[in-house]
PDB file of C-alpha atoms in Angstrom:
ATOM      1  CA  MET A 656      17.446 -13.147 -71.624  1.00  0.00           C
ATOM      2  CA  GLU A 657      16.731 -14.712 -68.234  1.00  0.00           C
ATOM      3  CA  ALA A 658      19.362 -12.488 -66.617  1.00  0.00           C
ATOM      4  CA  VAL A 659      17.786  -9.372 -68.171  1.00  0.00           C
ATOM      5  CA  THR A 660      14.323 -10.379 -66.930  1.00  0.00           C
ATOM      6  CA  LYS A 661      15.684 -11.005 -63.451  1.00  0.00           C
ATOM      7  CA  HIS A 662      17.429  -7.628 -63.482  1.00  0.00           C
ATOM      8  CA  ARG A 663      14.223  -5.874 -64.521  1.00  0.00           C
ATOM      9  CA  THR A 664      12.268  -7.664 -61.769  1.00  0.00           C
ATOM     10  CA  LEU A 665      14.759  -6.587 -59.134  1.00  0.00           C
ATOM     11  CA  LEU A 666      14.728  -3.026 -60.486  1.00  0.00           C
ATOM     12  CA  LEU A 667      10.937  -2.873 -60.370  1.00  0.00           C
ATOM     13  CA  TRP A 668      10.934  -4.318 -56.832  1.00  0.00           C
ATOM     14  CA  ALA A 669      13.464  -1.708 -55.700  1.00  0.00           C
ATOM     15  CA  VAL A 670      11.487   1.113 -57.303  1.00  0.00           C
ATOM     16  CA  GLY A 671       8.283  -0.163 -55.671  1.00  0.00           C
ATOM     17  CA  LEU A 672       9.953  -0.420 -52.259  1.00  0.00           C
ATOM     18  CA  GLY A 673      11.377   3.060 -52.620  1.00  0.00           C
ATOM     19  CA  ALA A 674       7.984   4.458 -53.533  1.00  0.00           C
ATOM     20  CA  SER A 675       6.375   2.696 -50.571  1.00  0.00           C
ATOM     21  CA  VAL A 676       8.966   4.107 -48.169  1.00  0.00           C
ATOM     22  CA  ALA A 677       8.516   7.567 -49.641  1.00  0.00           C
ATOM     23  CA  VAL A 678       4.730   7.431 -49.302  1.00  0.00           C
ATOM     24  CA  THR A 679       4.982   6.167 -45.704  1.00  0.00           C
ATOM     25  CA  TRP A 680       7.452   8.930 -44.843  1.00  0.00           C
ATOM     26  CA  LEU A 681       5.202  11.524 -46.454  1.00  0.00           C
ATOM     27  CA  LEU A 682       2.142  10.325 -44.527  1.00  0.00           C
ATOM     28  CA  LEU A 683       4.023  10.264 -41.226  1.00  0.00           C
ATOM     29  CA  SER A 684       5.464  13.701 -41.917  1.00  0.00           C
ATOM     30  CA  ARG A 685       2.054  15.111 -42.655  1.00  0.00           C
ATOM     31  CA  ARG A 686       0.619  13.495 -39.525  1.00  0.00           C
ATOM     32  CA  LYS A 687       3.453  14.919 -37.454  1.00  0.00           C
ATOM     33  CA  LYS A 688       2.956  18.362 -38.956  1.00  0.00           C
ATOM     34  CA  LYS A 689      -0.782  18.250 -38.240  1.00  0.00           C
ATOM     35  CA  ARG A 690      -0.299  17.216 -34.612  1.00  0.00           C
ATOM     36  CA  GLN A 691      -1.432  20.110 -32.474  1.00  0.00           C
ATOM     37  CA  LEU A 692      -1.373  20.719 -28.740  1.00  0.00           C
ATOM     38  CA  ARG A 693      -4.023  22.805 -27.002  1.00  0.00           C
ATOM     39  CA  ARG A 694      -3.608  23.492 -23.320  1.00  0.00           C
ATOM     40  CA  VAL A 695      -6.743  22.363 -21.474  1.00  0.00           C
ATOM     41  CA  GLY A 696      -5.681  22.434 -17.821  1.00  0.00           C
ATOM     42  CA  GLU A 697      -3.054  21.263 -15.376  1.00  0.00           C
ATOM     43  CA  VAL A 698      -2.447  18.381 -12.998  1.00  0.00           C
ATOM     44  CA  TYR A 699      -4.113  19.279  -9.718  1.00  0.00           C
ATOM     45  CA  GLN A 700      -3.674  16.022  -7.766  1.00  0.00           C
ATOM     46  CA  LEU A 701      -2.061  12.602  -8.146  1.00  0.00           C
ATOM     47  CA  PHE A 702      -3.074   9.465  -6.251  1.00  0.00           C
ATOM     48  CA  LEU A 703      -1.534   6.001  -6.100  1.00  0.00           C
ATOM     49  CA  TYR A 704      -3.451   3.061  -4.587  1.00  0.00           C
ATOM     50  CA  PRO A 705      -0.977   0.302  -3.672  1.00  0.00           C
ATOM     51  CA  VAL A 706      -3.646  -2.142  -2.422  1.00  0.00           C
ATOM     52  CA  LYS A 707      -6.801  -2.391  -4.490  1.00  0.00           C
ATOM     53  CA  SER A 708      -9.733  -0.691  -2.684  1.00  0.00           C
ATOM     54  CA  CYS A 709      -7.544   0.631   0.128  1.00  0.00           C
ATOM     55  CA  ARG A 710      -6.727   4.284   0.803  1.00  0.00           C
ATOM     56  CA  GLY A 711      -4.944   6.257  -1.876  1.00  0.00           C
ATOM     57  CA  ILE A 712      -1.628   8.024  -1.333  1.00  0.00           C
ATOM     58  CA  PRO A 713      -1.465  11.649  -2.544  1.00  0.00           C
ATOM     59  CA  LEU A 714       1.738  12.377  -4.462  1.00  0.00           C
ATOM     60  CA  GLN A 715       3.549  15.368  -5.877  1.00  0.00           C
ATOM     61  CA  GLU A 716       5.038  13.328  -8.695  1.00  0.00           C
ATOM     62  CA  ALA A 717       4.949   9.791 -10.074  1.00  0.00           C
ATOM     63  CA  GLU A 718       6.174   7.755 -12.989  1.00  0.00           C
ATOM     64  CA  CYS A 719       3.617   6.766 -15.631  1.00  0.00           C
ATOM     65  CA  ARG A 720       4.294   3.153 -16.559  1.00  0.00           C
ATOM     66  CA  GLU A 721       2.583   0.447 -18.571  1.00  0.00           C
ATOM     67  CA  TYR A 722       0.559  -0.818 -15.593  1.00  0.00           C
ATOM     68  CA  GLY A 723      -0.102   2.541 -13.923  1.00  0.00           C
ATOM     69  CA  LEU A 724       1.602   5.010 -11.590  1.00  0.00           C
ATOM     70  CA  LYS A 725       4.812   4.138  -9.766  1.00  0.00           C
ATOM     71  CA  ASN A 726       6.482   6.044  -6.937  1.00  0.00           C
ATOM     72  CA  GLY A 727       9.630   4.548  -5.462  1.00  0.00           C
ATOM     73  CA  GLN A 728       8.780   0.905  -4.762  1.00  0.00           C
ATOM     74  CA  LEU A 729       5.045   1.522  -4.645  1.00  0.00           C
ATOM     75  CA  ARG A 730       3.005   0.633  -7.706  1.00  0.00           C
ATOM     76  CA  ASP A 731      -0.649   1.300  -8.326  1.00  0.00           C
ATOM     77  CA  ARG A 732      -2.951  -1.607  -7.441  1.00  0.00           C
ATOM     78  CA  HIS A 733      -0.258  -4.272  -7.375  1.00  0.00           C
ATOM     79  CA  TRP A 734      -1.496  -5.772  -4.077  1.00  0.00           C
ATOM     80  CA  LEU A 735      -4.871  -7.469  -3.819  1.00  0.00           C
ATOM     81  CA  VAL A 736      -7.078  -8.977  -1.107  1.00  0.00           C
ATOM     82  CA  VAL A 737      -8.754 -12.250  -2.080  1.00  0.00           C
ATOM     83  CA  LYS A 738     -11.211 -14.671  -0.514  1.00  0.00           C
ATOM     84  CA  GLU A 739     -10.527 -18.345   0.124  1.00  0.00           C
ATOM     85  CA  ASP A 740     -11.708 -19.110  -3.414  1.00  0.00           C
ATOM     86  CA  LYS A 741      -9.143 -16.532  -4.689  1.00  0.00           C
ATOM     87  CA  VAL A 742     -11.836 -14.138  -5.960  1.00  0.00           C
ATOM     88  CA  HIS A 743     -10.904 -10.506  -5.341  1.00  0.00           C
ATOM     89  CA  VAL A 744     -12.347  -8.519  -2.441  1.00  0.00           C
ATOM     90  CA  THR A 745     -13.065  -4.791  -2.729  1.00  0.00           C
ATOM     91  CA  ALA A 746     -14.734  -2.058  -0.694  1.00  0.00           C
ATOM     92  CA  ARG A 747     -17.976  -3.026  -2.393  1.00  0.00           C
ATOM     93  CA  GLN A 748     -18.062  -6.046  -0.088  1.00  0.00           C
ATOM     94  CA  GLU A 749     -15.782  -4.718   2.686  1.00  0.00           C
ATOM     95  CA  PRO A 750     -16.215  -0.924   2.972  1.00  0.00           C
ATOM     96  CA  ARG A 751     -13.668  -0.689   5.826  1.00  0.00           C
ATOM     97  CA  MET A 752     -10.921  -1.442   3.308  1.00  0.00           C
ATOM     98  CA  VAL A 753     -10.818   2.288   2.495  1.00  0.00           C
ATOM     99  CA  LEU A 754      -9.412   2.886   6.008  1.00  0.00           C
ATOM    100  CA  ILE A 755      -6.297   0.791   5.333  1.00  0.00           C
ATOM    101  CA  THR A 756      -3.220   2.786   4.316  1.00  0.00           C
ATOM    102  CA  ALA A 757      -0.228   1.202   2.591  1.00  0.00           C
ATOM    103  CA  THR A 758       3.152   2.920   2.656  1.00  0.00           C
ATOM    104  CA  CYS A 759       6.635   1.792   1.750  1.00  0.00           C
ATOM    105  CA  GLY A 760      10.113   1.998   3.236  1.00  0.00           C
ATOM    106  CA  LYS A 761      13.218  -0.050   3.986  1.00  0.00           C
ATOM    107  CA  GLY A 762      12.160  -2.898   1.744  1.00  0.00           C
ATOM    108  CA  HIS A 763       8.726  -3.370   3.299  1.00  0.00           C
ATOM    109  CA  LEU A 764       5.104  -2.508   2.582  1.00  0.00           C
ATOM    110  CA  THR A 765       3.539  -1.194   5.800  1.00  0.00           C
ATOM    111  CA  LEU A 766      -0.202  -1.607   6.384  1.00  0.00           C
ATOM    112  CA  SER A 767      -1.814   0.811   8.845  1.00  0.00           C
ATOM    113  CA  ALA A 768      -5.417   1.072  10.053  1.00  0.00           C
ATOM    114  CA  PRO A 769      -7.332   2.645  12.974  1.00  0.00           C
ATOM    115  CA  GLU A 770      -6.939   0.946  16.368  1.00  0.00           C
ATOM    116  CA  THR A 771      -4.690  -1.730  14.839  1.00  0.00           C
ATOM    117  CA  ASP A 772      -0.957  -2.337  15.056  1.00  0.00           C
ATOM    118  CA  ASP A 773       0.963  -1.760  11.838  1.00  0.00           C
ATOM    119  CA  LEU A 774       2.055  -4.738   9.768  1.00  0.00           C
ATOM    120  CA  GLN A 775       5.184  -4.916   7.636  1.00  0.00           C
ATOM    121  CA  ILE A 776       5.275  -7.159   4.557  1.00  0.00           C
ATOM    122  CA  PRO A 777       8.532  -7.741   2.638  1.00  0.00           C
ATOM    123  CA  LEU A 778       8.448  -6.207  -0.822  1.00  0.00           C
ATOM    124  CA  LYS A 779      10.494  -9.140  -2.051  1.00  0.00           C
ATOM    125  CA  LEU A 780       8.428 -12.114  -1.002  1.00  0.00           C
ATOM    126  CA  PRO A 781      10.039 -15.523  -0.384  1.00  0.00           C
ATOM    127  CA  THR A 782       9.945 -17.761  -3.452  1.00  0.00           C
ATOM    128  CA  ARG A 783       8.422 -20.479  -1.267  1.00  0.00           C
ATOM    129  CA  ASN A 784       5.254 -18.368  -0.979  1.00  0.00           C
ATOM    130  CA  GLU A 785       2.603 -19.866  -3.209  1.00  0.00           C
ATOM    131  CA  ILE A 786       1.544 -18.227  -6.469  1.00  0.00           C
ATOM    132  CA  PHE A 787      -2.226 -18.184  -6.816  1.00  0.00           C
ATOM    133  CA  THR A 788      -4.397 -17.802  -9.872  1.00  0.00           C
ATOM    134  CA  CYS A 789      -6.863 -15.159  -8.747  1.00  0.00           C
ATOM    135  CA  LYS A 790      -9.963 -13.720 -10.343  1.00  0.00           C
ATOM    136  CA  VAL A 791     -10.647 -10.014 -10.785  1.00  0.00           C
ATOM    137  CA  HIS A 792     -14.061  -9.346 -12.299  1.00  0.00           C
ATOM    138  CA  GLY A 793     -14.168 -12.942 -13.496  1.00  0.00           C
ATOM    139  CA  ASN A 794     -10.802 -12.876 -15.280  1.00  0.00           C
ATOM    140  CA  GLU A 795      -7.704 -14.750 -14.186  1.00  0.00           C
ATOM    141  CA  VAL A 796      -4.535 -13.034 -13.027  1.00  0.00           C
ATOM    142  CA  GLN A 797      -1.661 -14.284 -10.886  1.00  0.00           C
ATOM    143  CA  GLY A 798      -0.460 -13.144  -7.495  1.00  0.00           C
ATOM    144  CA  ARG A 799       2.096 -14.337  -4.936  1.00  0.00           C
ATOM    145  CA  ASP A 800       0.751 -14.932  -1.439  1.00  0.00           C
ATOM    146  CA  CYS A 801       1.992 -12.363   1.104  1.00  0.00           C
ATOM    147  CA  GLY A 802       1.989 -14.855   3.996  1.00  0.00           C
ATOM    148  CA  GLU A 803       0.064 -15.805   7.108  1.00  0.00           C
ATOM    149  CA  GLU A 804       0.686 -12.575   9.038  1.00  0.00           C
ATOM    150  CA  ALA A 805      -0.798 -10.499   6.208  1.00  0.00           C
ATOM    151  CA  SER A 806      -3.757 -12.865   5.981  1.00  0.00           C
ATOM    152  CA  ASP A 807      -4.422 -12.690   9.731  1.00  0.00           C
ATOM    153  CA  TRP A 808      -4.033  -8.889   9.817  1.00  0.00           C
ATOM    154  CA  VAL A 809      -6.482  -8.209   6.969  1.00  0.00           C
ATOM    155  CA  THR A 810      -8.996 -10.809   8.167  1.00  0.00           C
ATOM    156  CA  SER A 811      -8.903  -9.423  11.701  1.00  0.00           C
ATOM    157  CA  PHE A 812      -9.221  -5.751  10.778  1.00  0.00           C
ATOM    158  CA  LEU A 813     -12.127  -6.417   8.424  1.00  0.00           C
ATOM    159  CA  LYS A 814     -13.736  -8.674  11.063  1.00  0.00           C
ATOM    160  CA  SER A 815     -14.396 -11.258   8.399  1.00  0.00           C
ATOM    161  CA  SER A 816     -15.979 -14.622   9.156  1.00  0.00           C
ATOM    162  CA  GLN A 817     -13.919 -16.144   6.352  1.00  0.00           C
ATOM    163  CA  THR A 818     -10.171 -16.024   5.866  1.00  0.00           C
ATOM    164  CA  TYR A 819      -8.800 -13.371   3.538  1.00  0.00           C
ATOM    165  CA  ARG A 820      -5.362 -13.415   1.952  1.00  0.00           C
ATOM    166  CA  MET A 821      -3.233 -10.771   0.292  1.00  0.00           C
ATOM    167  CA  VAL A 822      -1.338 -11.330  -2.939  1.00  0.00           C
ATOM    168  CA  TYR A 823       1.246  -9.313  -4.883  1.00  0.00           C
ATOM    169  CA  PHE A 824       1.591  -8.975  -8.658  1.00  0.00           C
ATOM    170  CA  GLU A 825       5.210  -9.497  -9.719  1.00  0.00           C
ATOM    171  CA  ASP A 826       6.798  -8.278 -12.941  1.00  0.00           C
ATOM    172  CA  GLN A 827       7.164 -11.728 -14.491  1.00  0.00           C
ATOM    173  CA  MET A 828       3.502 -12.607 -13.985  1.00  0.00           C
ATOM    174  CA  LYS A 829       0.936 -12.665 -16.768  1.00  0.00           C
ATOM    175  CA  PRO A 830      -1.291  -9.570 -16.637  1.00  0.00           C
ATOM    176  CA  ARG A 831      -5.037  -9.417 -17.149  1.00  0.00           C
ATOM    177  CA  ASN A 832      -6.703  -8.287 -20.387  1.00  0.00           C
ATOM    178  CA  PRO A 833      -9.804  -6.085 -19.874  1.00  0.00           C
ATOM    179  CA  ILE A 834     -11.129  -7.033 -23.329  1.00  0.00           C
ATOM    180  CA  ASN A 835     -12.847  -9.943 -21.610  1.00  0.00           C
ATOM    181  CA  GLU A 836     -14.857  -7.431 -19.576  1.00  0.00           C
ATOM    182  CA  TYR A 837     -15.475  -4.602 -22.061  1.00  0.00           C
ATOM    183  CA  PRO A 838     -15.221  -4.827 -25.870  1.00  0.00           C
ATOM    184  CA  LEU A 839     -13.792  -1.287 -26.055  1.00  0.00           C
ATOM    185  CA  TYR A 840     -10.342  -2.690 -25.216  1.00  0.00           C
ATOM    186  CA  ASN A 841      -8.087  -4.583 -27.616  1.00  0.00           C
ATOM    187  CA  GLU A 842      -5.960  -7.697 -27.354  1.00  0.00           C
ATOM    188  CA  ASN A 843      -2.836  -5.694 -26.422  1.00  0.00           C
ATOM    189  CA  ASP A 844      -4.334  -3.909 -23.403  1.00  0.00           C
ATOM    190  CA  GLN A 845      -2.966  -5.150 -20.070  1.00  0.00           C
ATOM    191  CA  VAL A 846      -3.524  -4.425 -16.380  1.00  0.00           C
ATOM    192  CA  ALA A 847      -2.601  -5.985 -13.047  1.00  0.00           C
ATOM    193  CA  TYR A 848      -5.373  -5.506 -10.428  1.00  0.00           C
ATOM    194  CA  PRO A 849      -7.086  -2.217 -11.459  1.00  0.00           C
ATOM    195  CA  ASP A 850     -10.705  -2.513 -12.509  1.00  0.00           C
ATOM    196  CA  LEU A 851     -10.159  -1.751 -16.177  1.00  0.00           C
ATOM    197  CA  ALA A 852      -7.207   0.470 -17.090  1.00  0.00           C
ATOM    198  CA  PRO A 853      -3.817   1.667 -15.831  1.00  0.00           C
ATOM    199  CA  PHE A 854      -5.065   5.239 -15.269  1.00  0.00           C
ATOM    200  CA  LEU A 855      -8.292   6.898 -14.165  1.00  0.00           C
ATOM    201  CA  LEU A 856      -8.607  10.620 -14.825  1.00  0.00           C
ATOM    202  CA  LEU A 857     -11.203  13.055 -13.471  1.00  0.00           C
ATOM    203  CA  SER A 858     -11.497  16.844 -13.507  1.00  0.00           C
ATOM    204  CA  GLU A 859     -11.982  19.028 -10.473  1.00  0.00           C
ATOM    205  CA  ALA A 860     -14.775  20.838 -12.338  1.00  0.00           C
ATOM    206  CA  SER A 861     -16.731  17.603 -12.860  1.00  0.00           C
ATOM    207  CA  LEU A 862     -16.673  16.955  -9.118  1.00  0.00           C
ATOM    208  CA  ALA A 863     -17.749  20.536  -8.409  1.00  0.00           C
ATOM    209  CA  ASN A 864     -20.625  20.112 -10.868  1.00  0.00           C
ATOM    210  CA  LEU A 865     -21.795  16.970  -9.082  1.00  0.00           C
ATOM    211  CA  ASN A 866     -21.588  18.634  -5.665  1.00  0.00           C
ATOM    212  CA  THR A 867     -23.974  21.386  -6.780  1.00  0.00           C
ATOM    213  CA  LYS A 868     -26.613  18.650  -7.030  1.00  0.00           C
ATOM    214  CA  LEU A 869     -25.881  16.900  -3.734  1.00  0.00           C
ATOM    215  CA  GLU A 870     -27.166  17.753  -0.277  1.00  0.00           C
ATOM    216  CA  LYS A 871     -24.162  16.052   1.322  1.00  0.00           C
ATOM    217  CA  LYS A 872     -21.004  16.947  -0.589  1.00  0.00           C
ATOM    218  CA  VAL A 873     -18.472  14.304  -1.586  1.00  0.00           C
ATOM    219  CA  THR A 874     -14.737  14.522  -2.182  1.00  0.00           C
ATOM    220  CA  ILE A 875     -12.516  13.369  -4.995  1.00  0.00           C
ATOM    221  CA  ARG A 876     -11.573  10.404  -2.775  1.00  0.00           C
ATOM    222  CA  ASN A 877     -15.017   8.865  -3.331  1.00  0.00           C
ATOM    223  CA  PHE A 878     -14.039   8.286  -6.966  1.00  0.00           C
ATOM    224  CA  ARG A 879     -10.456   7.050  -6.580  1.00  0.00           C
ATOM    225  CA  PRO A 880      -8.817   8.732  -9.603  1.00  0.00           C
ATOM    226  CA  ASN A 881      -5.092   8.598 -10.329  1.00  0.00           C
ATOM    227  CA  ILE A 882      -4.943  11.998 -12.039  1.00  0.00           C
ATOM    228  CA  VAL A 883      -7.099  15.018 -11.212  1.00  0.00           C
ATOM    229  CA  ILE A 884      -7.149  17.924 -13.661  1.00  0.00           C
ATOM    230  CA  SER A 885      -7.979  21.565 -12.872  1.00  0.00           C
ATOM    231  CA  GLY A 886      -8.509  24.582 -15.111  1.00  0.00           C
ATOM    232  CA  CYS A 887     -11.061  23.010 -17.475  1.00  0.00           C
ATOM    233  CA  ASP A 888     -14.839  22.917 -17.775  1.00  0.00           C
ATOM    234  CA  ALA A 889     -16.930  20.179 -16.175  1.00  0.00           C
ATOM    235  CA  PHE A 890     -16.738  16.938 -18.174  1.00  0.00           C
ATOM    236  CA  ALA A 891     -14.236  18.386 -20.635  1.00  0.00           C
ATOM    237  CA  GLU A 892     -12.266  15.170 -20.075  1.00  0.00           C
ATOM    238  CA  ASP A 893     -15.015  13.290 -21.928  1.00  0.00           C
ATOM    239  CA  THR A 894     -13.816  14.907 -25.167  1.00  0.00           C
ATOM    240  CA  TRP A 895     -10.059  14.299 -24.861  1.00  0.00           C
ATOM    241  CA  LYS A 896      -9.050  11.351 -27.048  1.00  0.00           C
ATOM    242  CA  GLU A 897      -5.355  11.885 -26.405  1.00  0.00           C
ATOM    243  CA  ILE A 898      -3.573  14.127 -23.925  1.00  0.00           C
ATOM    244  CA  GLN A 899       0.003  15.107 -23.221  1.00  0.00           C
ATOM    245  CA  ILE A 900       1.056  15.853 -19.664  1.00  0.00           C
ATOM    246  CA  GLY A 901       4.135  17.997 -19.303  1.00  0.00           C
ATOM    247  CA  ARG A 902       6.745  17.396 -21.985  1.00  0.00           C
ATOM    248  CA  GLU A 903       6.731  13.645 -22.306  1.00  0.00           C
ATOM    249  CA  VAL A 904       3.742  11.648 -21.042  1.00  0.00           C
ATOM    250  CA  ILE A 905       1.045  10.821 -23.594  1.00  0.00           C
ATOM    251  CA  LEU A 906      -2.156   9.048 -22.599  1.00  0.00           C
ATOM    252  CA  ARG A 907      -5.022   7.806 -24.755  1.00  0.00           C
ATOM    253  CA  ARG A 908      -8.618   7.508 -23.626  1.00  0.00           C
ATOM    254  CA  VAL A 909     -10.028   3.991 -23.695  1.00  0.00           C
ATOM    255  CA  MET A 910     -13.530   4.412 -22.276  1.00  0.00           C
ATOM    256  CA  PRO A 911     -15.538   6.326 -19.666  1.00  0.00           C
ATOM    257  CA  CYS A 912     -15.587   4.939 -16.131  1.00  0.00           C
ATOM    258  CA  PRO A 913     -18.868   3.204 -15.207  1.00  0.00           C
ATOM    259  CA  ARG A 914     -19.613   3.896 -11.537  1.00  0.00           C
ATOM    260  CA  CYS A 915     -20.882   1.516  -8.861  1.00  0.00           C
ATOM    261  CA  ILE A 916     -21.743   1.429  -5.143  1.00  0.00           C
ATOM    262  CA  LEU A 917     -18.087   1.842  -4.178  1.00  0.00           C
ATOM    263  CA  THR A 918     -18.586   5.583  -4.759  1.00  0.00           C
ATOM    264  CA  THR A 919     -21.049   5.571  -1.840  1.00  0.00           C
ATOM    265  CA  VAL A 920     -18.402   4.435   0.669  1.00  0.00           C
ATOM    266  CA  ASP A 921     -17.364   7.290   2.947  1.00  0.00           C
ATOM    267  CA  PRO A 922     -13.542   7.404   2.654  1.00  0.00           C
ATOM    268  CA  ASP A 923     -13.212   8.783   6.193  1.00  0.00           C
ATOM    269  CA  THR A 924     -15.496   6.353   8.049  1.00  0.00           C
ATOM    270  CA  GLY A 925     -15.624   3.249   5.864  1.00  0.00           C
ATOM    271  CA  ILE A 926     -19.440   3.302   6.017  1.00  0.00           C
ATOM    272  CA  ILE A 927     -21.350   2.483   2.838  1.00  0.00           C
ATOM    273  CA  ASP A 928     -24.434   4.544   1.998  1.00  0.00           C
ATOM    274  CA  MET A 929     -25.609   2.506  -1.040  1.00  0.00           C
ATOM    275  CA  LYS A 930     -27.374   5.590  -2.432  1.00  0.00           C
ATOM    276  CA  GLU A 931     -25.403   8.800  -2.887  1.00  0.00           C
ATOM    277  CA  PRO A 932     -23.693  10.082  -4.936  1.00  0.00           C
ATOM    278  CA  LEU A 933     -24.626   7.178  -7.215  1.00  0.00           C
ATOM    279  CA  ASN A 934     -28.343   7.982  -7.472  1.00  0.00           C
ATOM    280  CA  THR A 935     -27.635  11.592  -8.403  1.00  0.00           C
ATOM    281  CA  LEU A 936     -25.092  10.548 -11.009  1.00  0.00           C
ATOM    282  CA  ARG A 937     -27.708   8.246 -12.534  1.00  0.00           C
ATOM    283  CA  SER A 938     -30.031  11.224 -12.906  1.00  0.00           C
ATOM    284  CA  TYR A 939     -27.782  12.952 -15.433  1.00  0.00           C
ATOM    285  CA  ARG A 940     -24.713  10.886 -16.328  1.00  0.00           C
ATOM    286  CA  LEU A 941     -26.128   7.788 -18.024  1.00  0.00           C
ATOM    287  CA  CYS A 942     -24.754   6.696 -21.393  1.00  0.00           C
ATOM    288  CA  ASP A 943     -26.404   7.238 -24.761  1.00  0.00           C
ATOM    289  CA  MET A 944     -28.926   4.602 -25.824  1.00  0.00           C
ATOM    290  CA  LYS A 945     -26.521   3.222 -28.419  1.00  0.00           C
ATOM    291  CA  ASP A 946     -24.110   2.260 -25.595  1.00  0.00           C
ATOM    292  CA  LYS A 947     -26.768   0.852 -23.270  1.00  0.00           C
ATOM    293  CA  GLU A 948     -25.708  -2.743 -23.916  1.00  0.00           C
ATOM    294  CA  VAL A 949     -22.180  -1.936 -22.740  1.00  0.00           C
ATOM    295  CA  PHE A 950     -22.779   0.326 -19.720  1.00  0.00           C
ATOM    296  CA  LYS A 951     -26.363  -0.603 -18.782  1.00  0.00           C
ATOM    297  CA  SER A 952     -27.519   1.520 -15.802  1.00  0.00           C
ATOM    298  CA  SER A 953     -24.045   2.563 -14.612  1.00  0.00           C
ATOM    299  CA  PRO A 954     -23.488   6.333 -14.664  1.00  0.00           C
ATOM    300  CA  LEU A 955     -20.277   7.533 -16.318  1.00  0.00           C
ATOM    301  CA  PHE A 956     -17.883   9.729 -14.353  1.00  0.00           C
ATOM    302  CA  GLY A 957     -14.215  10.083 -15.272  1.00  0.00           C
ATOM    303  CA  GLN A 958     -12.168   8.494 -18.034  1.00  0.00           C
ATOM    304  CA  PHE A 959      -9.976   5.394 -18.250  1.00  0.00           C
ATOM    305  CA  LEU A 960      -6.690   5.900 -20.101  1.00  0.00           C
ATOM    306  CA  LYS A 961      -3.685   3.894 -21.208  1.00  0.00           C
ATOM    307  CA  PRO A 962      -0.135   5.144 -21.807  1.00  0.00           C
ATOM    308  CA  LEU A 963       1.270   5.753 -25.278  1.00  0.00           C
ATOM    309  CA  LYS A 964       4.460   7.374 -23.979  1.00  0.00           C
ATOM    310  CA  ARG A 965       5.740   6.917 -20.450  1.00  0.00           C
ATOM    311  CA  GLY A 966       7.472   9.426 -18.226  1.00  0.00           C
ATOM    312  CA  ILE A 967       7.191  11.518 -15.066  1.00  0.00           C
ATOM    313  CA  VAL A 968       4.043  13.469 -14.187  1.00  0.00           C
ATOM    314  CA  ARG A 969       4.009  16.178 -11.534  1.00  0.00           C
ATOM    315  CA  VAL A 970       1.382  18.249  -9.788  1.00  0.00           C
ATOM    316  CA  GLY A 971       1.266  21.540 -11.673  1.00  0.00           C
ATOM    317  CA  ASP A 972       2.213  20.040 -15.051  1.00  0.00           C
ATOM    318  CA  PRO A 973       0.299  21.509 -17.990  1.00  0.00           C
ATOM    319  CA  VAL A 974      -2.157  19.191 -19.723  1.00  0.00           C
ATOM    320  CA  TYR A 975      -2.626  19.433 -23.494  1.00  0.00           C
ATOM    321  CA  GLN A 976      -5.291  17.974 -25.717  1.00  0.00           C
ATOM    322  CA  ILE A 977      -3.701  16.385 -28.790  1.00  0.00           C
ATOM    323  CA  THR A 978      -5.442  16.752 -32.131  1.00  0.00           C
ATOM    324  CA  TYR A 979      -4.396  15.770 -35.653  1.00  0.00           C
TER     325      TYR A 979
END
């Protein structure tokens, strides 16, 4: 009798498991069938910013990875300038940072700036170089010190009264979780030194819309996006929950980008205006009242995204909105 009961129990368990698998397969199949792509534009520009707050590098193609764009040995916002207390420094405090260009070749990161000799920093830093615990927007993240020459170069060019240092985020280091800064993220979201997400997307039409309201026009470089989209209406990107770029890359929107005084830094002169285009953006790009506690008085311009499927993106690639 006991053997019969045991046999029945196993049979019922097997039937239940089979039914569960069948239901799961059916749901996934239906979801896959309902997945639709609608072309909404194309990739117009790509930018990678090796050093946080320094000049972006325009690219024709790049690899979309977990922590942002990668091109050769350059990775987006994997180098960071910090103060003596290891708190990050950006163009908000040092506007002339936007004049520093970082390029890569022959195993070195090369820093260039006006009226200053170039500096080469090894991409593979000596293990004797100290690893610091730094703070980006109040949250801890590691970085390996790039050495005394890098410290002297950055401090000198920025004409700082205090010593600055440069650090590099290595693959084995613990990333930062933006959930501590904005509740719209989850516990699995990770970044190195970007403000909030691996990718920032903006449309060409949104910039054109803003410029119709400005006396002094601004460029896309004021807003430091990674991916610029053309062929869509202004602020269409606000409505894209998921997009596919080309045949393989899939990105999901996390939240709109709240803008600050960094947008008022002239990318060609390194002079901060403190007013425009920020004041104009505040006149028509504030959040809804229900989101006031999250975004406060910051205008929203562009969208932060995270990768669901990695791959290569190229200028000219079609961009599709994904719906289910």
